[in-house]
Amino acid sequence: MEALIPVINKLQDVFNTVGADIIQLPQIAVVGTQSSGKSSVLESLVGRDVLPRGTGVVTRRPLILQLVHVDPEDRRKTGEENGIDGDEWGKFLHTKNKIYTEFDEIRQEIENETERISGTNKGISDEPIHLKVFSPHVVNLTLVDLPGITKVPVGDQPKDIELQIRELILKYISNPNSIILAVTAANTDMATSEALKVAREVDPDGRRTLAVVTKLDLMDAGTDAMDVLMGRVIPVKLGLIGVVNRSQLDINNKKSVADAIRDEHAFLQKKYPSLANRNGTKYLARTLNRLLMHHIRDCLPELKTRINVLAAQYQSLLSSYGEPVEDKSATLLQLITKFATEYCNTIEGTAKYIETAELCGGARICYIFHETFGRTLESVDPLGGLTTIDVLTAIRNATGPRPALFVPEVSFELLVKRQVKRLEEPSLRCVELVHEEMQRIIQHCSNYSTQELLRFPKLHDAIVEVVTSLLRKRLPVTNDMVHNLVAIELAYINTKHPDFADACGLMNNNIEEQRRNRMRELPSAVPRDKSLKGPGGQSPTEQLASAEGEGLMKAGMGAQGEDGGTGNWRGMLKKEDGLQDDRAKLQASQPASPQKGHAVNLLDVPVPVARKLSAREQRDCEVIERLIKSYFLIVRKNIQDSVPKAVMHFLVNHVKDSLQSELVGQLYKSGLLDDLLTESEDMAQRRNEAADMLKALQKASQVIAEIRETHLW
C-alpha cells in the first residue's frame, strides 16, 4: 500500500515530460481563505521553510508539491550518483535536472517563477509550478497549494479577482480523484468557512473532504475549539484535525519547523489532552498519507481504463498524421491514385466512408435524375402558356388569305415546337445540379476518404484545381449535347410516331362518337326518314363527312351559329335571314362611302373581344390542343430518358474514366515533387507531440501493469 504513492508520483513525472494534463491523478488540493495558514500547514508537512511567506496574496500560482520519502541507503546512493551533499533536496520541472539543496533557493525560485508568469503585481495565473522534494523526514504525498480565497481586490489586482481565484480552485477540486484539504482558522466561526463552503459544492457528501483547523493558539481567552474538533459544530466525514502554526514572529526569529512541532505537541497536551493524539502536524501527515493511499487504490481501475482509451486515441491520431515522407515519387503517385479511386467509389456507392446525414455522390446524382429532374418535367404543363385564343390565332394565321377547309398542320407544328422548347431550361438545370454534386464529391473525399491529403495542403489544392478544371471543360460539352437533344426534337415533328398515331386514332374515335351523339340530338320536327336520308340519298355518316368540309368552308367566311354546320336546311335559312339583318345593321352603323368624301383606313383591324366560340372553332381548338398534349408527352418522355444518359456519358463517366490520367499528367512531374509534398507548418509538430504523448501513455500503462504484478493493487 505504501508504494502506491510513489507510483502516482512516477505517473505524474511521465505526464509532466509531455506537459499534458489529460489524466487527473489522485492528489490533495489545499483550499482556504487568504492568510488562513495553508502554506504553514504545507511547510509543517515538509518540515522545512520552503514556501514564500507574508501578508496578503502570497500564493499566486498553483504549486504541485510532491513529497518523496527516501531511505538512508537510497539517499546515499542517489547522492553519490548526482553529487548531492545533504539529506534533503528539491527539483523543479521547469529547471529540468537542476538540483536544489538549499531550501532558501527553492523558496526564491518559487517567487521568481511566480513573478515571471503572474507579474510583479498581485495577479494570479492557473499555470502550475511543479516541485518535488526528497527527504527521509517526509511521507509520500502529492499536494497542491492554491491561492487563498479573497473578496476584495487590492493593489493592481483585477476587479474580478474573486471570480478568477474561485474558478482556479474549482478546476482542481472538481477532479474526482482529488482529496480536498479545507483549511480554516480556529479564531473564525466555522459556520462562515469559505473553504468548507466551496468544498461542499463539488463534494456534497463529504467523502473526499478533510478539514484542518489552524491557529488553535490564537483563540480568544476563555474559548476553545473542543466542539469544533469533536465535529459537533460542522461534521466532516473524513474528520477534523487541529494544528498550531508558527507565528510571523517565530518565522522572523528563524524558529525551525522541528521546534514548532515540539511546541505544538506541548500545547495540545496542555490545552486538549484528550484529543492530543488525534491532532497535530504529525497526525495530519499520517492521516493524509493513509487517505491518499486508499484513494489511489480506489482510483486505479478507472485510471487504467482512461489511460488505455487515450493510448488508442493517440495511436489513431498518429496514424492519421502519417509517417515522414521518404520516397516522394511513390508517395505522390499513391496519393493521386487513392484520391481518384475514392472519387470514383463515391460515385459508384462503394466508398469506404458512407455519409449518413445526407445523400452524397452517385446517390445524389440518381436523386437529381429521377426525383428533381423527373418531377420538374412532370410539372411542366403541356399547354402551359397557351390560351384558346392563342391556338385559334395560330390556326387563322396558318391559313393565310384563303379560308381553310381543314385544320392546318402548320399551326400544330408551330405550337408544339413552342411547348417542346420549354423542356430545355429544366434539362440544362439538371446538368448544372450534377456538375455541382461532382464538385461536392471533391470536398467529401478530402474530408473523409483521404485524410493524408491534409498533410500536404499544396497537393490538396492542386488536386482540387485539376478536378475542377476537368469538370469545367466537360460542362459546355454536356450542355451542347442537351441543347442538341432538344433541337433534335424540334427539327422534325414525327406525326407518324407509333404513340402519336395511336393517340390520333383514339382522338378520331372520340370525335366520331361526338358526331353520333349530335345526330341523336336532331330536332323532333324533322321527319325521321329525312333525318336518315339526306340530300342525294346520303346516310347520316356520309352526310356528316360532307358537312365537315362544308363547315370548314363556312368557317373562313365568318363565325357560325349553333345551328350552322348541322346539314339542316332550316338552319341554313335561319342563317341566311340572320346575315341579312346583320348587313342592314352594319350599313346603318358605317359612315358614308368614300364617294361621299370620307376616307376608309383598311389597316384598322378590330381588336378581338371576348366572345363565345362557335362549335367549329371549339372543335378546331380542341383538336389542336389534344394533338399538342399527345405529342408533348411523347417528347417529354424522350427528354426525361435521354438527358440523364447524356449527362452520364459526357460528364460523369468521362470524368471517372479520365480522372486518374488527368491527375497523373498534370501533377506527377519531378519538378513539382518537393513543392507538392511540403507538409503544413504545424503537421510535423503535431506528429511529434502525438508521438510523445503516446509514449507517455504507454509508459504509464506499463507502470500500472507493474502495480498489478507486484500485488499492490
PDB file of N, CA and C in Angstrom, residues 621-685:
ATOM      1  N   CYS A 621     -59.945  24.066 -82.026  1.00  0.00           N
ATOM      2  CA  CYS A 621     -59.014  24.306 -80.912  1.00  0.00           C
ATOM      3  C   CYS A 621     -58.804  23.046 -80.087  1.00  0.00           C
ATOM      4  N   GLU A 622     -59.889  22.325 -79.885  1.00  0.00           N
ATOM      5  CA  GLU A 622     -59.783  21.103 -79.097  1.00  0.00           C
ATOM      6  C   GLU A 622     -58.916  20.080 -79.800  1.00  0.00           C
ATOM      7  N   VAL A 623     -59.034  20.001 -81.107  1.00  0.00           N
ATOM      8  CA  VAL A 623     -58.206  19.063 -81.870  1.00  0.00           C
ATOM      9  C   VAL A 623     -56.737  19.418 -81.723  1.00  0.00           C
ATOM     10  N   ILE A 624     -56.397  20.690 -81.911  1.00  0.00           N
ATOM     11  CA  ILE A 624     -55.002  21.129 -81.820  1.00  0.00           C
ATOM     12  C   ILE A 624     -54.460  20.903 -80.408  1.00  0.00           C
ATOM     13  N   GLU A 625     -55.227  21.240 -79.386  1.00  0.00           N
ATOM     14  CA  GLU A 625     -54.765  21.080 -78.009  1.00  0.00           C
ATOM     15  C   GLU A 625     -54.512  19.611 -77.682  1.00  0.00           C
ATOM     16  N   ARG A 626     -55.399  18.759 -78.153  1.00  0.00           N
ATOM     17  CA  ARG A 626     -55.196  17.328 -77.894  1.00  0.00           C
ATOM     18  C   ARG A 626     -53.958  16.812 -78.608  1.00  0.00           C
ATOM     19  N   LEU A 627     -53.764  17.252 -79.810  1.00  0.00           N
ATOM     20  CA  LEU A 627     -52.570  16.823 -80.547  1.00  0.00           C
ATOM     21  C   LEU A 627     -51.297  17.338 -79.873  1.00  0.00           C
ATOM     22  N   ILE A 628     -51.319  18.603 -79.454  1.00  0.00           N
ATOM     23  CA  ILE A 628     -50.144  19.174 -78.775  1.00  0.00           C
ATOM     24  C   ILE A 628     -49.832  18.391 -77.506  1.00  0.00           C
ATOM     25  N   LYS A 629     -50.846  18.139 -76.714  1.00  0.00           N
ATOM     26  CA  LYS A 629     -50.636  17.427 -75.460  1.00  0.00           C
ATOM     27  C   LYS A 629     -50.089  16.029 -75.701  1.00  0.00           C
ATOM     28  N   SER A 630     -50.664  15.348 -76.712  1.00  0.00           N
ATOM     29  CA  SER A 630     -50.221  13.983 -77.000  1.00  0.00           C
ATOM     30  C   SER A 630     -48.763  13.968 -77.451  1.00  0.00           C
ATOM     31  N   TYR A 631     -48.408  14.856 -78.368  1.00  0.00           N
ATOM     32  CA  TYR A 631     -47.036  14.866 -78.869  1.00  0.00           C
ATOM     33  C   TYR A 631     -46.062  15.370 -77.799  1.00  0.00           C
ATOM     34  N   PHE A 632     -46.497  16.348 -76.992  1.00  0.00           N
ATOM     35  CA  PHE A 632     -45.622  16.877 -75.937  1.00  0.00           C
ATOM     36  C   PHE A 632     -45.259  15.784 -74.925  1.00  0.00           C
ATOM     37  N   LEU A 633     -46.217  14.951 -74.571  1.00  0.00           N
ATOM     38  CA  LEU A 633     -45.939  13.876 -73.618  1.00  0.00           C
ATOM     39  C   LEU A 633     -44.932  12.887 -74.188  1.00  0.00           C
ATOM     40  N   ILE A 634     -45.007  12.655 -75.513  1.00  0.00           N
ATOM     41  CA  ILE A 634     -44.033  11.760 -76.150  1.00  0.00           C
ATOM     42  C   ILE A 634     -42.636  12.360 -76.066  1.00  0.00           C
ATOM     43  N   VAL A 635     -42.518  13.648 -76.396  1.00  0.00           N
ATOM     44  CA  VAL A 635     -41.217  14.315 -76.370  1.00  0.00           C
ATOM     45  C   VAL A 635     -40.688  14.391 -74.935  1.00  0.00           C
ATOM     46  N   ARG A 636     -41.546  14.717 -73.989  1.00  0.00           N
ATOM     47  CA  ARG A 636     -41.121  14.806 -72.590  1.00  0.00           C
ATOM     48  C   ARG A 636     -40.578  13.469 -72.101  1.00  0.00           C
ATOM     49  N   LYS A 637     -41.214  12.402 -72.509  1.00  0.00           N
ATOM     50  CA  LYS A 637     -40.736  11.075 -72.138  1.00  0.00           C
ATOM     51  C   LYS A 637     -39.351  10.822 -72.722  1.00  0.00           C
ATOM     52  N   ASN A 638     -39.164  11.245 -73.979  1.00  0.00           N
ATOM     53  CA  ASN A 638     -37.856  11.073 -74.613  1.00  0.00           C
ATOM     54  C   ASN A 638     -36.784  11.894 -73.902  1.00  0.00           C
ATOM     55  N   ILE A 639     -37.104  13.137 -73.581  1.00  0.00           N
ATOM     56  CA  ILE A 639     -36.140  14.024 -72.917  1.00  0.00           C
ATOM     57  C   ILE A 639     -35.812  13.502 -71.524  1.00  0.00           C
ATOM     58  N   GLN A 640     -36.828  13.044 -70.806  1.00  0.00           N
ATOM     59  CA  GLN A 640     -36.617  12.531 -69.455  1.00  0.00           C
ATOM     60  C   GLN A 640     -35.713  11.296 -69.467  1.00  0.00           C
ATOM     61  N   ASP A 641     -35.696  10.585 -70.559  1.00  0.00           N
ATOM     62  CA  ASP A 641     -34.842   9.401 -70.669  1.00  0.00           C
ATOM     63  C   ASP A 641     -33.460   9.732 -71.233  1.00  0.00           C
ATOM     64  N   SER A 642     -33.390  10.633 -72.196  1.00  0.00           N
ATOM     65  CA  SER A 642     -32.127  10.873 -72.903  1.00  0.00           C
ATOM     66  C   SER A 642     -31.203  11.845 -72.176  1.00  0.00           C
ATOM     67  N   VAL A 643     -31.748  12.826 -71.447  1.00  0.00           N
ATOM     68  CA  VAL A 643     -30.887  13.803 -70.762  1.00  0.00           C
ATOM     69  C   VAL A 643     -30.023  13.133 -69.693  1.00  0.00           C
ATOM     70  N   PRO A 644     -30.557  12.307 -68.776  1.00  0.00           N
ATOM     71  CA  PRO A 644     -29.667  11.618 -67.823  1.00  0.00           C
ATOM     72  C   PRO A 644     -28.607  10.761 -68.507  1.00  0.00           C
ATOM     73  N   LYS A 645     -28.974  10.120 -69.621  1.00  0.00           N
ATOM     74  CA  LYS A 645     -27.986   9.315 -70.333  1.00  0.00           C
ATOM     75  C   LYS A 645     -26.870  10.185 -70.889  1.00  0.00           C
ATOM     76  N   ALA A 646     -27.254  11.339 -71.451  1.00  0.00           N
ATOM     77  CA  ALA A 646     -26.244  12.245 -71.989  1.00  0.00           C
ATOM     78  C   ALA A 646     -25.332  12.786 -70.887  1.00  0.00           C
ATOM     79  N   VAL A 647     -25.910  13.132 -69.738  1.00  0.00           N
ATOM     80  CA  VAL A 647     -25.111  13.650 -68.622  1.00  0.00           C
ATOM     81  C   VAL A 647     -24.150  12.577 -68.117  1.00  0.00           C
ATOM     82  N   MET A 648     -24.620  11.362 -68.000  1.00  0.00           N
ATOM     83  CA  MET A 648     -23.749  10.281 -67.537  1.00  0.00           C
ATOM     84  C   MET A 648     -22.606  10.044 -68.517  1.00  0.00           C
ATOM     85  N   HIS A 649     -22.900  10.065 -69.819  1.00  0.00           N
ATOM     86  CA  HIS A 649     -21.861   9.764 -70.803  1.00  0.00           C
ATOM     87  C   HIS A 649     -20.858  10.907 -70.948  1.00  0.00           C
ATOM     88  N   PHE A 650     -21.351  12.110 -71.121  1.00  0.00           N
ATOM     89  CA  PHE A 650     -20.471  13.231 -71.440  1.00  0.00           C
ATOM     90  C   PHE A 650     -19.834  13.878 -70.211  1.00  0.00           C
ATOM     91  N   LEU A 651     -20.404  13.679 -69.027  1.00  0.00           N
ATOM     92  CA  LEU A 651     -19.867  14.330 -67.835  1.00  0.00           C
ATOM     93  C   LEU A 651     -19.379  13.313 -66.806  1.00  0.00           C
ATOM     94  N   VAL A 652     -20.290  12.532 -66.241  1.00  0.00           N
ATOM     95  CA  VAL A 652     -19.947  11.670 -65.105  1.00  0.00           C
ATOM     96  C   VAL A 652     -18.958  10.577 -65.514  1.00  0.00           C
ATOM     97  N   ASN A 653     -19.317   9.779 -66.510  1.00  0.00           N
ATOM     98  CA  ASN A 653     -18.447   8.670 -66.898  1.00  0.00           C
ATOM     99  C   ASN A 653     -17.135   9.153 -67.495  1.00  0.00           C
ATOM    100  N   HIS A 654     -17.187  10.247 -68.227  1.00  0.00           N
ATOM    101  CA  HIS A 654     -15.951  10.769 -68.821  1.00  0.00           C
ATOM    102  C   HIS A 654     -14.978  11.208 -67.735  1.00  0.00           C
ATOM    103  N   VAL A 655     -15.499  11.877 -66.701  1.00  0.00           N
ATOM    104  CA  VAL A 655     -14.637  12.310 -65.594  1.00  0.00           C
ATOM    105  C   VAL A 655     -14.091  11.098 -64.849  1.00  0.00           C
ATOM    106  N   LYS A 656     -14.924  10.099 -64.609  1.00  0.00           N
ATOM    107  CA  LYS A 656     -14.451   8.891 -63.930  1.00  0.00           C
ATOM    108  C   LYS A 656     -13.327   8.211 -64.713  1.00  0.00           C
ATOM    109  N   ASP A 657     -13.492   8.104 -66.024  1.00  0.00           N
ATOM    110  CA  ASP A 657     -12.527   7.374 -66.842  1.00  0.00           C
ATOM    111  C   ASP A 657     -11.215   8.134 -67.016  1.00  0.00           C
ATOM    112  N   SER A 658     -11.282   9.456 -67.030  1.00  0.00           N
ATOM    113  CA  SER A 658     -10.078  10.238 -67.337  1.00  0.00           C
ATOM    114  C   SER A 658      -9.463  10.914 -66.115  1.00  0.00           C
ATOM    115  N   LEU A 659     -10.064  10.749 -64.921  1.00  0.00           N
ATOM    116  CA  LEU A 659      -9.573  11.465 -63.744  1.00  0.00           C
ATOM    117  C   LEU A 659      -8.155  11.030 -63.380  1.00  0.00           C
ATOM    118  N   GLN A 660      -7.916   9.727 -63.331  1.00  0.00           N
ATOM    119  CA  GLN A 660      -6.591   9.226 -62.950  1.00  0.00           C
ATOM    120  C   GLN A 660      -5.512   9.750 -63.897  1.00  0.00           C
ATOM    121  N   SER A 661      -5.739   9.587 -65.197  1.00  0.00           N
ATOM    122  CA  SER A 661      -4.731  10.025 -66.170  1.00  0.00           C
ATOM    123  C   SER A 661      -4.554  11.532 -66.149  1.00  0.00           C
ATOM    124  N   GLU A 662      -5.613  12.268 -65.921  1.00  0.00           N
ATOM    125  CA  GLU A 662      -5.525  13.728 -65.872  1.00  0.00           C
ATOM    126  C   GLU A 662      -4.690  14.175 -64.678  1.00  0.00           C
ATOM    127  N   LEU A 663      -4.916  13.564 -63.521  1.00  0.00           N
ATOM    128  CA  LEU A 663      -4.149  13.930 -62.329  1.00  0.00           C
ATOM    129  C   LEU A 663      -2.672  13.576 -62.493  1.00  0.00           C
ATOM    130  N   VAL A 664      -2.410  12.392 -63.018  1.00  0.00           N
ATOM    131  CA  VAL A 664      -1.017  11.988 -63.206  1.00  0.00           C
ATOM    132  C   VAL A 664      -0.323  12.891 -64.222  1.00  0.00           C
ATOM    133  N   GLY A 665      -1.015  13.180 -65.321  1.00  0.00           N
ATOM    134  CA  GLY A 665      -0.409  14.022 -66.344  1.00  0.00           C
ATOM    135  C   GLY A 665      -0.123  15.432 -65.874  1.00  0.00           C
ATOM    136  N   GLN A 666      -0.973  15.953 -64.994  1.00  0.00           N
ATOM    137  CA  GLN A 666      -0.812  17.338 -64.546  1.00  0.00           C
ATOM    138  C   GLN A 666       0.130  17.462 -63.348  1.00  0.00           C
ATOM    139  N   LEU A 667       0.166  16.460 -62.473  1.00  0.00           N
ATOM    140  CA  LEU A 667       0.871  16.616 -61.191  1.00  0.00           C
ATOM    141  C   LEU A 667       2.097  15.734 -61.041  1.00  0.00           C
ATOM    142  N   TYR A 668       2.124  14.605 -61.704  1.00  0.00           N
ATOM    143  CA  TYR A 668       3.236  13.671 -61.493  1.00  0.00           C
ATOM    144  C   TYR A 668       4.431  14.120 -62.331  1.00  0.00           C
ATOM    145  N   LYS A 669       5.095  15.149 -61.848  1.00  0.00           N
ATOM    146  CA  LYS A 669       6.257  15.707 -62.523  1.00  0.00           C
ATOM    147  C   LYS A 669       7.364  15.907 -61.496  1.00  0.00           C
ATOM    148  N   SER A 670       8.571  15.600 -61.905  1.00  0.00           N
ATOM    149  CA  SER A 670       9.703  15.665 -60.963  1.00  0.00           C
ATOM    150  C   SER A 670       9.911  17.066 -60.413  1.00  0.00           C
ATOM    151  N   GLY A 671       9.618  18.077 -61.209  1.00  0.00           N
ATOM    152  CA  GLY A 671       9.818  19.445 -60.737  1.00  0.00           C
ATOM    153  C   GLY A 671       8.814  19.893 -59.694  1.00  0.00           C
ATOM    154  N   LEU A 672       7.714  19.144 -59.560  1.00  0.00           N
ATOM    155  CA  LEU A 672       6.668  19.534 -58.607  1.00  0.00           C
ATOM    156  C   LEU A 672       6.694  18.720 -57.326  1.00  0.00           C
ATOM    157  N   LEU A 673       7.540  17.680 -57.252  1.00  0.00           N
ATOM    158  CA  LEU A 673       7.507  16.777 -56.105  1.00  0.00           C
ATOM    159  C   LEU A 673       7.741  17.501 -54.788  1.00  0.00           C
ATOM    160  N   ASP A 674       8.835  18.255 -54.713  1.00  0.00           N
ATOM    161  CA  ASP A 674       9.190  18.903 -53.445  1.00  0.00           C
ATOM    162  C   ASP A 674       8.133  19.908 -53.018  1.00  0.00           C
ATOM    163  N   ASP A 675       7.585  20.632 -53.985  1.00  0.00           N
ATOM    164  CA  ASP A 675       6.604  21.663 -53.645  1.00  0.00           C
ATOM    165  C   ASP A 675       5.276  21.046 -53.215  1.00  0.00           C
ATOM    166  N   LEU A 676       4.808  20.038 -53.947  1.00  0.00           N
ATOM    167  CA  LEU A 676       3.502  19.443 -53.636  1.00  0.00           C
ATOM    168  C   LEU A 676       3.517  18.668 -52.328  1.00  0.00           C
ATOM    169  N   LEU A 677       4.653  18.046 -52.000  1.00  0.00           N
ATOM    170  CA  LEU A 677       4.717  17.217 -50.799  1.00  0.00           C
ATOM    171  C   LEU A 677       5.319  17.968 -49.620  1.00  0.00           C
ATOM    172  N   THR A 678       5.136  19.268 -49.605  1.00  0.00           N
ATOM    173  CA  THR A 678       5.541  20.072 -48.448  1.00  0.00           C
ATOM    174  C   THR A 678       4.440  20.019 -47.396  1.00  0.00           C
ATOM    175  N   GLU A 679       4.779  19.549 -46.201  1.00  0.00           N
ATOM    176  CA  GLU A 679       3.782  19.421 -45.143  1.00  0.00           C
ATOM    177  C   GLU A 679       3.399  20.797 -44.607  1.00  0.00           C
ATOM    178  N   SER A 680       2.231  20.864 -44.006  1.00  0.00           N
ATOM    179  CA  SER A 680       1.825  22.101 -43.351  1.00  0.00           C
ATOM    180  C   SER A 680       2.757  22.390 -42.179  1.00  0.00           C
ATOM    181  N   GLU A 681       2.822  23.647 -41.794  1.00  0.00           N
ATOM    182  CA  GLU A 681       3.806  24.079 -40.811  1.00  0.00           C
ATOM    183  C   GLU A 681       3.679  23.353 -39.478  1.00  0.00           C
ATOM    184  N   ASP A 682       2.457  23.124 -39.037  1.00  0.00           N
ATOM    185  CA  ASP A 682       2.268  22.540 -37.714  1.00  0.00           C
ATOM    186  C   ASP A 682       2.092  21.027 -37.745  1.00  0.00           C
ATOM    187  N   MET A 683       2.116  20.419 -38.956  1.00  0.00           N
ATOM    188  CA  MET A 683       1.877  18.979 -39.023  1.00  0.00           C
ATOM    189  C   MET A 683       2.995  18.193 -38.339  1.00  0.00           C
ATOM    190  N   ALA A 684       4.261  18.556 -38.624  1.00  0.00           N
ATOM    191  CA  ALA A 684       5.379  17.844 -38.000  1.00  0.00           C
ATOM    192  C   ALA A 684       5.353  18.016 -36.485  1.00  0.00           C
ATOM    193  N   GLN A 685       5.008  19.225 -36.036  1.00  0.00           N
ATOM    194  CA  GLN A 685       4.944  19.465 -34.590  1.00  0.00           C
ATOM    195  C   GLN A 685       3.844  18.628 -33.944  1.00  0.00           C
TER     196      GLN A 685
END
